[in-house]
């Protein structure tokens, strides 16, 4: 498991609460600022551990790739790069870090969106439940559109 102990269960409960139908508020919330701060501190420590493990895995991969290139004579690596574009393999630590970050994005109450700036019109590719709650637009209605849909004469700037 990525998150252990009670704080892992706490985040899981918060995530489940954010994904109920109708965009309902989370059923669980920390009872105090101190509890929330402790939870954030533990989460930050776990993220740091996973980032360190990820860096170690990347270093190992870099050494293996250099060794492979030396053995096959592919000094520029262009052939292996194009072959790897179809399938990406990540280490367990990198996968856990991605899951942890995704969970953190999902459970925060603030609205978060991510746009793909490499595509025409820069469509949103992610929106969390906080964004849906704040704007009134469902995640499904948001993803795939440019954020300009939020601008207009009827938009409340407050």
Tab-separated table of C-alpha atoms in Angstrom:
chain	number	residue	atom	x	y	z
A	1	UNK	CA	0.000	0.000	0.000
A	2	UNK	CA	1.168	3.459	-0.784
A	3	UNK	CA	-0.187	5.070	2.328
A	4	UNK	CA	-0.050	3.255	5.606
A	5	UNK	CA	-1.712	3.616	8.968
A	6	UNK	CA	-4.559	5.885	9.899
A	7	UNK	CA	-3.583	8.816	7.698
A	8	UNK	CA	-3.774	6.554	4.636
A	9	UNK	CA	-7.266	5.517	5.674
A	10	UNK	CA	-8.127	9.164	6.313
A	11	UNK	CA	-7.144	10.201	2.787
A	12	UNK	CA	-8.989	7.213	1.355
A	13	UNK	CA	-12.165	8.245	3.228
A	14	UNK	CA	-11.760	11.811	2.036
A	15	UNK	CA	-11.350	10.611	-1.556
A	16	UNK	CA	-14.424	8.388	-1.332
A	17	UNK	CA	-16.451	11.292	0.016
A	18	UNK	CA	-15.419	13.524	-2.882
A	19	UNK	CA	-16.571	10.987	-5.458
A	20	UNK	CA	-20.117	10.480	-4.270
A	21	UNK	CA	-22.884	11.290	-6.743
A	22	UNK	CA	-23.868	14.913	-7.035
A	23	UNK	CA	-20.424	16.178	-5.968
A	24	UNK	CA	-21.259	15.866	-2.270
A	25	UNK	CA	-18.793	17.142	0.270
A	26	UNK	CA	-16.464	14.655	1.924
A	27	UNK	CA	-18.085	12.821	4.822
A	28	UNK	CA	-14.828	12.965	6.736
A	29	UNK	CA	-12.801	16.050	7.490
A	30	UNK	CA	-9.985	16.499	9.983
A	31	UNK	CA	-11.405	17.752	13.270
A	32	UNK	CA	-8.779	20.440	13.778
A	33	UNK	CA	-6.146	22.484	12.041
A	34	UNK	CA	-3.520	20.580	14.022
A	35	UNK	CA	-4.833	17.248	12.739
A	36	UNK	CA	-4.819	18.567	9.167
A	37	UNK	CA	-1.287	19.940	9.608
A	38	UNK	CA	-0.086	16.596	10.981
A	39	UNK	CA	-1.689	14.801	8.044
A	40	UNK	CA	-0.060	17.200	5.576
A	41	UNK	CA	3.316	16.751	7.282
A	42	UNK	CA	3.106	12.964	7.075
A	43	UNK	CA	2.016	13.152	3.454
A	44	UNK	CA	4.917	15.471	2.601
A	45	UNK	CA	7.385	13.119	4.313
A	46	UNK	CA	6.046	10.140	2.344
A	47	UNK	CA	6.233	12.088	-0.926
A	48	UNK	CA	9.854	12.972	-0.143
A	49	UNK	CA	10.678	9.301	0.563
A	50	UNK	CA	9.102	8.236	-2.708
A	51	UNK	CA	10.900	10.973	-4.643
A	52	UNK	CA	14.235	9.789	-3.212
A	53	UNK	CA	13.432	6.191	-4.146
A	54	UNK	CA	12.413	7.368	-7.601
A	55	UNK	CA	15.714	9.193	-8.077
A	56	UNK	CA	17.605	6.033	-7.105
A	57	UNK	CA	15.564	4.029	-9.630
A	58	UNK	CA	16.224	6.629	-12.330
A	59	UNK	CA	19.954	6.440	-11.639
A	60	UNK	CA	19.835	2.647	-11.992
A	61	UNK	CA	17.900	2.947	-15.249
A	62	UNK	CA	20.371	5.495	-16.599
A	63	UNK	CA	23.261	3.127	-15.897
A	64	UNK	CA	21.431	0.207	-17.499
A	65	UNK	CA	20.598	2.273	-20.569
A	66	UNK	CA	24.204	3.387	-20.954
A	67	UNK	CA	25.335	-0.216	-20.652
A	68	UNK	CA	22.795	-1.353	-23.235
A	69	UNK	CA	23.780	1.394	-25.662
A	70	UNK	CA	27.445	0.498	-25.269
A	71	UNK	CA	26.703	-3.167	-26.025
A	72	UNK	CA	24.445	-2.524	-29.024
A	73	UNK	CA	26.384	0.399	-30.484
A	74	UNK	CA	23.388	2.755	-30.333
A	75	UNK	CA	25.283	5.758	-29.065
A	76	UNK	CA	22.605	8.267	-30.005
A	77	UNK	CA	19.733	6.170	-28.617
A	78	UNK	CA	17.278	7.305	-31.318
A	79	UNK	CA	16.180	3.789	-32.232
A	80	UNK	CA	15.490	2.706	-28.658
A	81	UNK	CA	13.725	5.984	-27.870
A	82	UNK	CA	11.250	5.606	-30.732
A	83	UNK	CA	10.572	2.007	-29.726
A	84	UNK	CA	9.859	3.061	-26.121
A	85	UNK	CA	7.394	5.781	-27.101
A	86	UNK	CA	4.699	3.128	-27.539
A	87	UNK	CA	5.070	1.588	-24.090
A	88	UNK	CA	6.305	3.223	-20.910
A	89	UNK	CA	7.591	1.138	-18.034
A	90	UNK	CA	7.908	2.773	-14.637
A	91	UNK	CA	9.461	1.543	-11.441
A	92	UNK	CA	7.334	0.622	-8.440
A	93	UNK	CA	8.516	3.730	-6.582
A	94	UNK	CA	7.617	5.973	-9.521
A	95	UNK	CA	4.204	4.318	-9.826
A	96	UNK	CA	3.544	4.776	-6.095
A	97	UNK	CA	4.567	8.426	-6.322
A	98	UNK	CA	2.205	8.978	-9.270
A	99	UNK	CA	-0.643	7.338	-7.342
A	100	UNK	CA	0.095	9.425	-4.250
A	101	UNK	CA	0.101	12.657	-6.227
A	102	UNK	CA	-3.130	11.683	-8.023
A	103	UNK	CA	-4.761	10.945	-4.659
A	104	UNK	CA	-3.613	14.307	-3.296
A	105	UNK	CA	-5.115	16.110	-6.323
A	106	UNK	CA	-8.388	14.247	-5.901
A	107	UNK	CA	-8.915	14.958	-2.185
A	108	UNK	CA	-8.170	18.677	-1.960
A	109	UNK	CA	-11.186	20.977	-1.804
A	110	UNK	CA	-9.618	23.615	-4.061
A	111	UNK	CA	-10.465	23.444	-7.747
A	112	UNK	CA	-7.659	22.000	-9.862
A	113	UNK	CA	-7.540	21.593	-13.637
A	114	UNK	CA	-4.772	20.477	-15.989
A	115	UNK	CA	-4.682	21.511	-19.660
A	116	UNK	CA	-2.773	19.835	-22.490
A	117	UNK	CA	-0.887	22.758	-24.020
A	118	UNK	CA	0.550	20.535	-26.757
A	119	UNK	CA	-2.897	20.118	-28.377
A	120	UNK	CA	-4.850	22.688	-30.386
A	121	UNK	CA	-7.101	24.865	-28.213
A	122	UNK	CA	-5.407	23.480	-25.076
A	123	UNK	CA	-8.210	21.213	-23.797
A	124	UNK	CA	-8.530	20.393	-20.113
A	125	UNK	CA	-7.431	16.815	-19.465
A	126	UNK	CA	-8.128	16.745	-15.717
A	127	UNK	CA	-10.502	18.427	-13.288
A	128	UNK	CA	-11.009	17.416	-9.674
A	129	UNK	CA	-14.189	17.291	-7.593
A	130	UNK	CA	-13.280	20.622	-5.973
A	131	UNK	CA	-13.420	22.299	-9.385
A	132	UNK	CA	-16.805	20.696	-10.085
A	133	UNK	CA	-18.107	21.875	-6.705
A	134	UNK	CA	-16.869	25.447	-7.186
A	135	UNK	CA	-18.020	25.895	-10.803
A	136	UNK	CA	-21.111	23.701	-10.908
A	137	UNK	CA	-19.813	21.957	-14.041
A	138	UNK	CA	-19.336	18.196	-13.828
A	139	UNK	CA	-15.883	16.737	-14.398
A	140	UNK	CA	-17.229	14.969	-17.502
A	141	UNK	CA	-18.531	18.261	-18.947
A	142	UNK	CA	-15.219	19.985	-18.211
A	143	UNK	CA	-12.641	17.538	-19.570
A	144	UNK	CA	-12.003	18.006	-23.286
A	145	UNK	CA	-12.940	21.707	-23.312
A	146	UNK	CA	-10.789	24.813	-23.175
A	147	UNK	CA	-11.202	26.751	-19.924
A	148	UNK	CA	-12.732	29.679	-21.845
A	149	UNK	CA	-16.138	28.080	-21.263
A	150	UNK	CA	-15.925	29.652	-17.791
A	151	UNK	CA	-15.823	33.169	-19.282
A	152	UNK	CA	-18.940	34.970	-20.418
A	153	UNK	CA	-21.559	37.578	-19.652
A	154	UNK	CA	-23.314	35.372	-17.113
A	155	UNK	CA	-20.094	34.515	-15.263
A	156	UNK	CA	-19.944	35.666	-11.649
A	157	UNK	CA	-16.406	36.986	-11.134
A	158	UNK	CA	-16.765	36.635	-7.369
